[in-house]
C-alpha cells in the first residue's frame, strides 16, 4: 500500500489536525468532540444552520464545504464509515442559532440511521431539524426505486444551494424546500478505472482489468451497471449523458450547471477533455451551461475515474448557485 | 493506458478547448495562435505583462495561473515539451501594454532556448522584456551549481508575487527584482511513488517498485537523489525539510509560506497528513506559517507523490503573496 500516511488507524485524526492547522481561523474542531468540524467564518445572526456528515476518504466532501454560504458544521466518520449519532447531534447543536438546522447528507444506511437518532436527540433539546437526503446517482437504482439511490457529487451543489438559501435569511422550511427542489433536478453518474484502498484494510476491495472501465460505480467502489472495454473520453461523456437524460430529459433553452468531478487519481487534463465533450453535446442542442465546475469535489482517495453531474436550474436556484461562497476547499468569487 | 482521452495527438488541443469552453470570459486562446492562452479579467492600464510557458501535463501549471493578479499570457507546449519561440513571442506581444513584459518560467533547456529567441523577436518590435528563471528544486543540483536546478512547484509562488507586483503598478525592473528576490527564498523537493504516462507514448517512462519511493524526483520523472523503501508521511516530511534547510536554513521567528503540492495521483487526505507533519516540525521551532497552500498546484498527470515548497517571506513578499488574485484554477480571496 503506497500511501503517504503514518499509522492507518490515525488517518482521520491526522488529516483533521492537518486541516485545522492549515486553516486556522476559518474552520475548527469542537473542543468537546474532535470529530465535528465547524465554520469560523462570519455568519448572519439567526441564520438557519446547515449540517452534513459522512465517512472520510472523499475530500473535499464532506468537511471541505464547511464555510461561508455553505455548511456550518460537519460530522466526520472514519474512512467510508458513518459518524456516530452523538457526533451528528454535536454538529447539529453547534450549527443551531435558534432557528433550526437542516441535515443534508447522502442516502446511505448508516448515515440515515444515525442522523435520525441525532435529530431525535436535538428534538429533545428543542432544536428544530429538517432532513433532506441526497440521492443523485442514477446508476445506483432505477427511477421506480429512486429513493434507494446513493448520494454522490451532486451533494456539493446541494450544499451550495442550502448554504446560500440560509445565508439569504430564509426559514428552515424554505431552505429545506428549495434544497429539495434543487435535488429533484440534480443527477450524477460516474465511471471508475482503478480501485482505491481503505487505509485500515491495506488492499483494494475490488479490481478492474487493465483494459476495462466500470460504468456507474459508486464512490466507495459499489458495483456499477456494467464493466466495459476501455473507451474514449467522448464515448464516456455520451454514455453518462444518455443515462442521466433517460432519467431527467433536457430541452433546448434549459439552463444547467455541469460538474465534472475527478475521483482522485484522474488528471485535471482528462477532466477538461471530458468537459469538452459534454459541453459540445449539450450546447449543440441549445442547452445553456452556467458556472461549470471541473475538478475534484467528491473523491474516493486514489481512485481513477470521473463523475458527471447535471443540475437543471430555475431562476431561484441559479441565483443561489451564483452567490459568493467560500471555504478552505471551495471558493465562488465571481464579482 | 487508462486515460480518459480521445486520440493521444489531440490531447492538448482538446484540453484547451475544454478549458476555454468552461471559462469563457475569463481566459481565451489567441485567434492567431491557439497555443497562447490570455487573460480576459480586468487589468490595470499600462500594467507590466507577466508571461510564462512550458509543456502540458502539469495542470494547473502553467496556464492555470493566467488570471487577475497572476499571469497575463501563457505559451502552451505539448505534454512535457517546450512551446515554440514563435508561440512564446505571440504570448509576449499579447501581454505587452507598452511597459514591458516579464518572462517567468522554469529552468529547462528547451524553454530557455525558445524564450531567449522569443525575447529577441520582441526586442526587434521594441517590446522590452526581462527574464526570471525558476530553479527551486534542491534535489536537481547541489548548491554550488544551483543555476542548473529545475523549476517545479515554487513557480506558483513566483507567479503570485510577479502578478501582484505588476498589479500594484511596479515597473518591469521592479517586478523582476522582487520576483527574483522571492525566488532566492523559495526551495522545493518532491517524492514520487508511481510514474506517469505521456499520452503519445502510451506507457510509463520508468517504474518504481511496489515497496519503494523515489526521493527528489522531477515533475517529468527526472531521476531523484535516491530510491528508498516506502516510508511514513512523517519521515517524508522530515527528509524533505532537511534537504531544503541544508540549502536555506530557517530560524525561529522566520515567516514562511508552505506549499504541499500533490503530483496528481495522491489524495488530498494524504497531502494534509504531510502538511500536519511539516507544520509540527516548523512551529515547534518557532517558525511562523503564513497562507499555507495544500492541493494540486503543479502536477505530473497521474503521478502519485508530493512536493513541499518553503517560501521564506520578507515584509514586501508577504504583502504581495496576500494580495487578492484569481484565475479559473487559483483564488486568493481572504477578505
XYZ file of C-alpha atoms in Angstrom:
670
model
C 0.000 0.000 0.000
C 1.682 3.180 -1.212
C 0.061 5.837 0.879
C 1.712 8.870 2.401
C 0.366 8.179 5.859
C 1.586 7.182 9.293
C -0.384 4.567 11.279
C -3.537 3.690 9.304
C -5.608 3.994 12.489
C -4.539 7.635 12.811
C -5.533 8.540 9.244
C -8.640 10.592 10.089
C -7.196 12.218 13.218
C -4.020 13.325 11.457
C -5.893 14.538 8.387
C -8.109 16.666 10.652
C -5.074 18.004 12.505
C -3.528 18.983 9.182
C -6.706 20.715 8.037
C -7.274 22.668 11.233
C -3.591 23.669 11.450
C -3.630 24.883 7.839
C -6.937 26.729 8.035
C -6.877 28.278 11.490
C -9.475 31.000 11.908
C -11.603 29.514 9.143
C -12.588 26.109 10.496
C -12.031 24.340 13.805
C -12.870 21.136 15.636
C -15.243 21.312 18.592
C -13.413 21.151 21.895
C -15.926 18.606 23.190
C -15.851 16.424 20.054
C -12.854 16.305 17.749
C -14.940 14.688 15.023
C -17.065 17.790 14.436
C -15.662 20.492 12.167
C -17.367 23.892 12.423
C -17.098 27.138 10.482
C -15.393 30.178 11.928
C -16.270 32.455 9.028
C -18.601 35.342 9.850
C -22.276 34.317 9.625
C -25.529 36.200 9.687
C -27.272 36.407 13.077
C -30.014 33.805 13.498
C -29.181 32.055 10.231
C -30.590 28.558 9.747
C -27.821 26.013 10.331
C -26.726 23.574 7.633
C -25.130 20.336 8.765
C -23.806 17.300 6.981
C -21.843 14.209 7.895
C -20.409 11.044 6.470
C -17.360 8.860 6.165
C -13.878 10.164 5.397
C -11.950 9.469 2.193
C -13.883 11.789 -0.123
C -12.146 15.138 0.309
C -13.247 17.825 -0.234
C -16.574 16.044 0.608
C -17.828 16.360 3.278
C -15.972 18.651 5.623
C -14.417 20.748 2.851
C -17.694 22.583 2.412
C -17.809 23.934 5.954
C -17.504 27.654 5.362
C -19.407 30.812 4.484
C -22.537 30.450 2.356
C -22.072 26.683 2.645
C -22.169 24.330 5.660
C -21.974 25.351 9.309
C -20.784 22.029 10.681
C -19.825 18.525 9.607
C -19.752 15.211 11.473
C -16.653 13.289 10.381
C -16.585 9.483 10.291
C -13.751 7.054 9.686
C -12.914 6.223 6.068
C -16.112 5.067 4.339
C -17.909 4.734 7.712
C -20.742 6.721 9.225
C -20.041 9.085 12.138
C -21.910 8.260 15.346
C -25.341 9.715 16.168
C -23.727 11.510 19.110
C -21.234 13.209 16.791
C -24.040 14.225 14.462
C -26.008 15.610 17.398
C -22.957 17.634 18.436
C -22.746 19.034 14.911
C -26.441 19.969 14.970
C -26.059 21.703 18.360
C -23.026 23.632 17.118
C -24.873 24.801 13.999
C -28.068 25.927 15.728
C -28.605 29.668 16.101
C -32.145 29.327 17.429
C -33.868 28.946 14.080
C -33.288 25.305 13.366
C -30.896 23.135 11.413
C -31.084 21.408 8.061
C -29.445 17.958 7.978
C -28.325 17.453 4.385
C -26.470 14.230 3.627
C -26.023 11.300 1.304
C -28.531 8.447 1.218
C -26.509 5.685 2.936
C -27.954 3.297 5.525
C -25.654 4.144 8.426
C -25.838 7.877 7.888
C -29.651 7.810 7.710
C -29.948 5.727 10.871
C -27.523 7.862 12.851
C -28.853 11.211 11.644
C -32.396 10.096 12.534
C -31.197 9.392 16.081
C -29.291 12.679 16.166
C -32.413 14.585 15.154
C -34.336 12.891 17.966
C -31.676 13.993 20.433
C -31.871 17.541 19.015
C -35.652 17.465 19.266
C -35.433 16.653 22.981
C -33.306 19.775 23.343
C -35.865 21.844 21.416
C -33.664 22.268 18.375
C -35.830 22.051 15.298
C -34.361 19.983 12.457
C -35.346 19.029 8.947
C -33.730 16.378 6.772
C -33.021 16.443 3.054
C -31.366 13.361 1.547
C -29.042 13.469 -1.435
C -29.755 10.574 -3.833
C -28.404 11.774 -7.174
C -26.632 8.675 -8.548
C -28.818 7.427 -11.418
C -26.737 4.244 -11.743
C -27.500 3.091 -8.227
C -31.187 2.293 -8.687
C -33.819 2.594 -11.441
C -36.263 5.502 -11.493
C -39.103 3.471 -9.941
C -36.982 2.993 -6.837
C -35.125 6.294 -6.980
C -35.491 6.631 -3.195
C -32.821 3.902 -2.945
C -30.250 5.893 -4.889
C -26.910 6.839 -3.343
C -25.751 10.398 -2.825
C -22.604 11.325 -4.745
C -21.075 14.528 -6.195
C -24.450 16.218 -6.627
C -24.389 16.849 -2.895
C -21.860 19.632 -3.498
C -24.477 21.559 -5.464
C -26.987 20.844 -2.681
C -24.576 22.220 -0.056
C -24.121 25.348 -2.179
C -27.868 25.913 -2.610
C -28.743 25.262 1.042
C -25.873 27.425 2.259
C -26.842 30.321 0.009
C -30.511 29.980 0.951
C -29.708 30.064 4.680
C -27.332 32.999 4.157
C -30.109 34.932 2.418
C -32.288 34.727 5.529
C -34.766 32.012 4.562
C -36.552 29.985 7.252
C -35.717 26.329 7.883
C -38.782 25.269 5.948
C -37.851 27.461 2.990
C -34.226 26.301 2.983
C -35.347 22.654 3.040
C -37.874 23.300 0.295
C -35.507 24.975 -2.162
C -32.744 22.427 -1.463
C -35.155 19.557 -2.088
C -36.340 21.225 -5.285
C -32.720 21.656 -6.437
C -32.039 17.982 -5.730
C -35.045 16.953 -7.824
C -33.130 18.486 -10.727
C -29.689 17.047 -9.978
C -28.418 13.780 -11.483
C -24.974 12.166 -11.436
C -23.263 9.152 -12.915
C -19.654 8.064 -12.583
C -17.123 5.687 -14.108
C -14.068 4.145 -12.476
C -10.836 2.760 -13.911
C -8.971 1.776 -10.744
C -9.989 0.872 -7.177
C -8.974 2.679 -4.002
C -7.567 1.348 -0.755
C -9.087 1.896 2.687
C -6.006 2.603 4.880
C -7.038 0.226 7.681
C -7.628 -2.563 5.140
C -4.417 -2.056 3.197
C -5.526 -3.538 -0.103
C -8.117 -2.788 -2.797
C -11.610 -4.148 -2.137
C -12.112 -4.980 -5.836
C -10.231 -4.795 -9.125
C -10.867 -3.601 -12.666
C -8.924 -5.228 -15.509
C -6.188 -3.206 -17.237
C -8.336 -2.725 -20.356
C -11.691 -2.178 -18.659
C -13.792 0.614 -17.186
C -16.687 0.220 -14.750
C -19.754 2.265 -15.613
C -21.921 3.586 -12.800
C -19.584 2.682 -9.957
C -20.211 4.267 -6.538
C -17.723 6.368 -4.604
C -16.993 3.530 -2.176
C -16.473 1.072 -5.005
C -20.114 -0.056 -5.069
C -20.758 -2.164 -8.169
C -21.773 -0.258 -11.293
C -24.223 -1.209 -14.015
C -21.668 -2.687 -16.422
C -17.986 -3.387 -16.953
C -16.892 -2.454 -20.463
C -13.767 -2.262 -22.568
C -11.862 0.981 -22.005
C -13.374 3.684 -24.205
C -12.666 7.258 -25.282
C -13.496 10.353 -23.247
C -16.119 11.278 -25.840
C -17.784 7.865 -25.502
C -17.788 8.108 -21.704
C -19.385 11.559 -21.856
C -22.057 10.334 -24.244
C -22.830 7.262 -22.190
C -23.191 9.215 -18.956
C -25.328 11.935 -20.537
C -27.615 9.326 -22.061
C -28.133 7.635 -18.688
C -28.824 10.963 -16.983
C -31.222 12.109 -19.692
C -33.139 8.844 -19.594
C -33.937 9.920 -16.071
C -34.177 13.687 -16.446
C -34.699 14.904 -20.012
C -33.067 18.170 -21.075
C -34.620 20.543 -23.577
C -33.280 23.352 -25.757
C -33.293 26.546 -23.716
C -32.708 24.728 -20.429
C -30.107 26.294 -18.177
C -27.926 23.797 -16.373
C -24.738 23.619 -14.387
C -22.319 20.756 -15.127
C -19.875 19.254 -12.667
C -17.022 17.105 -13.939
C -15.701 15.539 -10.772
C -12.346 13.771 -10.648
C -12.476 10.792 -8.287
C -8.908 11.318 -7.056
C -6.478 9.664 -9.450
C -7.598 11.201 -12.739
C -5.590 14.187 -14.015
C -7.250 17.568 -14.446
C -6.320 17.490 -18.155
C -8.584 14.466 -18.647
C -11.397 16.076 -16.685
C -11.297 19.018 -19.114
C -11.276 16.662 -22.104
C -14.465 15.090 -20.726
C -15.918 18.545 -20.054
C -15.238 19.486 -23.677
C -17.296 16.506 -24.866
C -20.197 17.269 -22.516
C -20.133 20.947 -23.492
C -20.170 20.036 -27.231
C -23.085 17.652 -26.950
C -25.248 19.947 -24.826
C -24.529 23.292 -26.488
C -25.248 21.821 -29.909
C -28.717 21.091 -28.615
C -29.239 24.647 -27.395
C -28.729 23.933 -23.711
C -27.008 26.703 -21.741
C -24.267 25.884 -19.245
C -23.905 28.129 -16.200
C -20.955 28.028 -13.781
C -19.441 24.688 -14.764
C -17.443 23.005 -12.012
C -14.397 20.993 -13.130
C -12.055 19.469 -10.550
C -12.052 17.190 -7.533
C -15.186 17.819 -5.466
C -16.097 14.358 -4.143
C -13.337 11.774 -4.376
C -12.567 8.178 -3.438
C -8.980 8.766 -2.380
C -6.723 7.491 -5.204
C -9.483 6.003 -7.387
C -9.120 6.894 -11.089
C -12.369 7.887 -12.716
C -14.809 10.738 -13.027
C -18.428 11.551 -12.477
C -20.639 13.955 -14.366
C -23.411 15.843 -12.583
C -26.172 17.788 -14.324
C -28.054 20.394 -12.304
C -31.094 21.815 -14.107
C -31.567 25.358 -12.848
C -34.581 27.539 -12.301
C -34.394 31.270 -11.657
C -34.075 30.887 -7.904
C -31.578 28.011 -7.807
C -29.452 29.783 -10.413
C -29.227 32.878 -8.219
C -28.387 30.787 -5.163
C -25.725 28.860 -7.075
C -24.081 32.106 -8.138
C -23.939 33.662 -4.668
C -20.487 34.225 -3.197
C -19.294 31.356 -1.010
C -16.002 30.270 0.450
C -14.357 27.553 2.450
C -10.762 26.340 2.567
C -11.670 23.984 -0.311
C -14.244 25.869 -2.386
C -14.482 29.471 -3.477
C -17.097 31.146 -5.591
C -15.997 34.714 -6.001
C -17.063 35.909 -9.392
C -17.521 39.607 -8.925
C -3.099 3.060 -20.894
C -6.166 4.002 -18.859
C -6.652 7.627 -19.730
C -9.942 9.408 -20.320
C -8.844 10.876 -23.638
C -9.628 10.579 -27.329
C -6.741 10.468 -29.839
C -3.477 10.999 -27.937
C -2.349 13.521 -30.566
C -5.379 15.696 -29.758
C -4.700 15.724 -26.002
C -3.501 19.334 -25.742
C -5.960 20.759 -28.271
C -8.970 19.122 -26.621
C -7.807 20.058 -23.123
C -7.546 23.692 -24.263
C -10.981 23.540 -25.885
C -12.403 22.221 -22.618
C -10.729 24.963 -20.604
C -11.792 27.829 -22.856
C -15.357 26.491 -23.128
C -15.617 26.169 -19.347
C -14.058 29.530 -18.517
C -15.414 31.825 -21.218
C -14.971 35.492 -20.393
C -12.070 34.679 -18.054
C -9.440 33.227 -20.381
C -9.226 32.714 -24.142
C -6.887 31.462 -26.840
C -5.415 33.981 -29.271
C -7.170 33.928 -32.631
C -3.813 33.945 -34.392
C -2.253 31.228 -32.211
C -4.321 28.607 -30.451
C -1.388 27.704 -28.195
C -1.433 31.033 -26.364
C -3.877 31.436 -23.500
C -4.528 35.021 -22.377
C -6.415 36.606 -19.509
C -9.727 38.358 -20.021
C -10.024 39.541 -16.430
C -9.928 43.314 -15.946
C -6.345 44.613 -15.680
C -4.832 47.923 -14.709
C -3.955 50.258 -17.616
C -0.281 50.083 -18.576
C 0.447 47.192 -16.207
C 3.685 45.286 -16.788
C 2.889 41.987 -18.527
C 3.729 38.622 -16.948
C 4.206 35.685 -19.291
C 5.130 32.072 -18.815
C 5.253 28.958 -20.943
C 6.127 25.315 -20.861
C 4.969 21.823 -21.657
C 1.492 20.477 -20.884
C 0.734 17.746 -18.368
C 1.176 19.796 -15.200
C -2.234 21.407 -14.656
C -2.843 23.846 -13.110
C 0.775 24.748 -14.113
C 1.292 26.644 -16.353
C -1.805 28.039 -17.985
C -3.961 27.722 -14.866
C -2.348 30.836 -13.455
C -3.460 33.110 -16.288
C -5.798 35.477 -14.495
C -6.023 38.615 -12.392
C -3.070 39.449 -10.170
C -1.261 36.496 -11.759
C -0.147 35.856 -15.375
C -1.324 37.737 -18.462
C -0.478 35.048 -21.000
C 0.910 31.538 -21.309
C 2.569 29.692 -24.194
C 1.326 26.099 -24.174
C 3.526 23.227 -25.386
C 2.721 19.570 -25.960
C 2.950 17.246 -22.975
C 6.397 17.656 -21.387
C 7.641 19.615 -24.447
C 8.580 23.252 -24.853
C 6.304 25.577 -26.848
C 7.931 27.153 -29.928
C 9.749 30.500 -29.808
C 7.063 31.887 -32.105
C 4.328 30.900 -29.669
C 6.259 32.481 -26.813
C 6.697 35.666 -28.877
C 2.934 35.720 -29.503
C 2.353 35.437 -25.751
C 4.772 38.304 -25.069
C 3.068 40.516 -27.672
C -0.362 39.731 -26.220
C 0.791 40.626 -22.701
C 2.509 43.896 -23.556
C 0.710 47.089 -22.556
C 3.604 49.364 -23.507
C 5.590 48.942 -20.320
C 7.339 45.670 -20.969
C 6.904 42.017 -20.158
C 8.462 39.714 -17.588
C 9.163 36.196 -18.865
C 8.976 33.947 -15.820
C 9.457 30.231 -16.415
C 11.077 27.026 -15.300
C 14.755 26.357 -15.913
C 14.539 23.718 -18.672
C 16.810 23.678 -21.747
C 14.148 23.942 -24.429
C 12.154 26.614 -22.638
C 15.291 28.737 -22.054
C 16.392 28.463 -25.681
C 12.963 29.283 -27.077
C 12.212 32.111 -24.650
C 15.613 33.672 -25.462
C 14.663 33.662 -29.143
C 11.187 34.991 -28.350
C 12.708 37.875 -26.387
C 14.922 38.718 -29.359
C 11.850 38.808 -31.591
C 10.087 41.054 -29.051
C 13.157 43.287 -28.848
C 13.044 43.852 -32.622
C 9.458 45.017 -32.148
C 10.524 47.375 -29.355
C 8.847 45.366 -26.626
C 11.069 45.433 -23.582
C 11.432 42.073 -21.799
C 13.168 40.758 -18.728
C 13.670 37.134 -17.790
C 13.480 35.494 -14.374
C 14.129 31.755 -14.209
C 12.529 29.450 -11.654
C 15.065 26.921 -10.325
C 13.672 25.874 -6.963
C 14.208 22.080 -6.937
C 17.023 21.468 -4.434
C 17.254 17.801 -5.452
C 18.134 18.608 -9.052
C 21.631 20.011 -8.467
C 23.870 20.832 -5.480
C 24.158 24.374 -4.158
C 27.450 25.078 -5.962
C 25.669 24.555 -9.272
C 22.269 25.841 -8.235
C 21.921 27.575 -11.626
C 21.340 24.099 -13.081
C 18.336 23.405 -10.887
C 14.926 22.671 -12.384
C 11.846 24.784 -11.790
C 8.990 22.986 -10.040
C 6.058 23.958 -7.786
C 7.859 27.034 -6.423
C 6.986 28.725 -9.688
C 3.399 29.091 -8.476
C 4.613 31.377 -5.674
C 6.724 33.269 -8.233
C 3.677 33.763 -10.484
C 1.723 35.070 -7.496
C 4.448 37.528 -6.469
C 5.127 38.805 -10.001
C 1.410 39.148 -10.725
C 0.750 41.073 -7.539
C 3.793 43.288 -8.107
C 2.675 44.147 -11.649
C -0.891 44.745 -10.436
C 0.395 47.198 -7.831
C 1.930 49.368 -10.566
C 5.621 48.490 -10.284
C 7.932 48.965 -13.282
C 9.319 45.998 -15.219
C 12.627 46.341 -13.426
C 10.931 46.413 -10.022
C 8.702 43.438 -10.823
C 11.725 41.423 -11.996
C 13.707 42.430 -8.925
C 11.088 41.448 -6.332
C 10.276 38.207 -8.164
C 13.960 37.285 -8.292
C 14.306 38.111 -4.610
C 11.287 35.933 -3.795
C 12.805 33.055 -5.775
C 16.053 33.358 -3.834
C 13.956 32.378 -0.803
C 11.945 29.558 -2.397
C 13.006 25.903 -2.253
C 11.177 22.716 -3.233
C 11.742 18.995 -3.075
C 9.430 16.184 -4.186
C 8.964 12.444 -3.857
C 7.220 10.071 -6.253
C 5.597 6.687 -5.741
C 4.317 5.928 -9.256
C 5.250 7.073 -12.766
C 3.034 8.910 -15.234
C 2.286 8.203 -18.881
C 2.784 10.671 -21.734
C -0.350 10.149 -23.887
C 1.560 9.947 -27.195
C 3.948 7.374 -25.705
C 1.279 5.218 -24.075
C 3.431 3.637 -21.384
C 5.368 4.788 -18.309
C 8.899 6.060 -18.976
C 10.206 4.459 -15.787
C 8.989 2.384 -12.859
C 9.198 2.425 -9.073
C 8.911 -0.859 -7.194
C 5.730 -1.560 -5.225
C 7.537 -1.018 -1.902
C 9.720 1.929 -2.905
C 9.597 5.715 -3.078
C 11.867 7.934 -5.162
C 13.240 10.950 -3.306
C 13.892 14.148 -5.230
C 12.218 13.086 -8.456
C 11.399 15.793 -11.034
C 7.937 16.544 -12.409
C 8.747 14.836 -15.721
C 10.094 11.760 -13.982
C 13.689 13.029 -13.889
C 15.786 10.799 -11.652
C 15.827 11.734 -7.967
C 18.686 11.528 -5.468
C 17.750 8.145 -4.014
C 15.284 5.295 -4.181
C 14.266 4.145 -0.715
C 11.886 1.753 0.960
C 8.402 3.216 1.322
C 8.276 5.349 4.469
C 5.737 7.201 6.600
C 4.355 10.654 5.846
C 6.224 11.982 8.888
C 9.521 10.554 7.611
C 8.941 12.027 4.132
C 8.225 15.458 5.633
C 11.369 15.308 7.763
C 13.546 14.187 4.877
C 12.324 16.941 2.566
C 12.624 19.656 5.210
C 16.166 18.547 5.997
C 17.189 18.766 2.329
C 15.606 22.197 1.967
C 17.161 23.516 5.155
C 20.608 22.263 4.182
C 20.223 24.717 1.344
C 18.250 27.507 3.001
C 18.382 27.496 6.811
C 15.277 28.586 8.724
C 15.432 30.398 12.056
C 12.958 30.933 14.894
C 10.868 33.983 14.073
C 11.087 33.429 10.316
C 7.820 33.835 8.457
C 7.310 31.344 5.670
C 4.631 30.013 3.386
C 4.453 26.249 2.826
C 3.072 24.549 -0.254
C 2.177 20.852 -0.122
C 1.675 20.006 -3.776
C 0.012 16.782 -4.860
C 1.579 15.469 -8.079
C -1.742 14.213 -9.434
C -2.443 10.750 -8.068
C -2.078 11.417 -4.346
C -5.292 12.011 -2.365
C -5.881 15.319 -0.626
C -6.158 13.456 2.697
C -2.522 12.381 2.397
C -1.424 15.885 1.442
C -2.941 17.155 4.690
C -1.246 14.394 6.679
C 2.078 15.564 5.225
C 1.149 19.192 5.943
C 0.474 18.248 9.556
C 3.999 16.846 9.885
C 5.619 19.911 8.292
C 3.525 22.250 10.439
C 4.515 20.334 13.616
C 8.218 20.382 12.883
C 8.375 24.054 11.934
C 6.028 25.529 14.535
C 7.873 23.701 17.312
C 10.934 25.632 16.262
C 9.149 28.979 16.403
C 8.724 29.403 12.651
C 5.502 31.122 11.569
C 3.483 29.749 8.650
C 1.525 32.232 6.521
C -1.048 31.272 3.884
C -0.202 27.587 3.502
C -1.135 26.102 0.131
C -2.286 22.458 0.141
C -3.562 20.859 -3.061
C -2.595 20.197 -6.655
C -0.683 23.187 -7.999
C 1.921 21.622 -10.315
C 1.244 18.039 -11.292
C 2.607 15.247 -13.473
C -0.736 13.947 -14.671
C -1.477 10.734 -12.732
C 1.868 10.500 -10.879
C 1.476 9.686 -7.169
C 3.710 11.761 -4.940
C 4.025 15.178 -3.400
C 6.401 18.083 -3.223
C 6.985 20.506 -0.383
C 7.904 24.126 -1.086
C 9.182 26.576 1.511
C 8.943 30.288 0.731
C 10.755 32.485 3.243
C 8.919 35.796 3.333
C 10.019 39.364 3.905
C 7.607 42.217 4.555
C 7.152 43.020 0.874
C 6.813 39.485 -0.468
C 4.363 38.662 2.331
C 2.133 41.561 1.299
C 2.322 40.573 -2.360
C 1.522 36.943 -1.535
C -1.568 38.023 0.379
C -2.998 40.266 -2.344
C -6.261 39.163 -3.939
C -5.800 37.087 -7.091
C -7.993 34.861 -9.195
C -7.943 32.580 -12.184
C -10.137 29.616 -13.109
C -7.708 27.433 -11.121
C -6.497 29.631 -8.255
C -8.292 32.055 -5.982
C -6.925 34.086 -3.132
C -9.833 35.934 -1.662
C -9.259 36.299 2.031
C -11.125 39.429 2.938
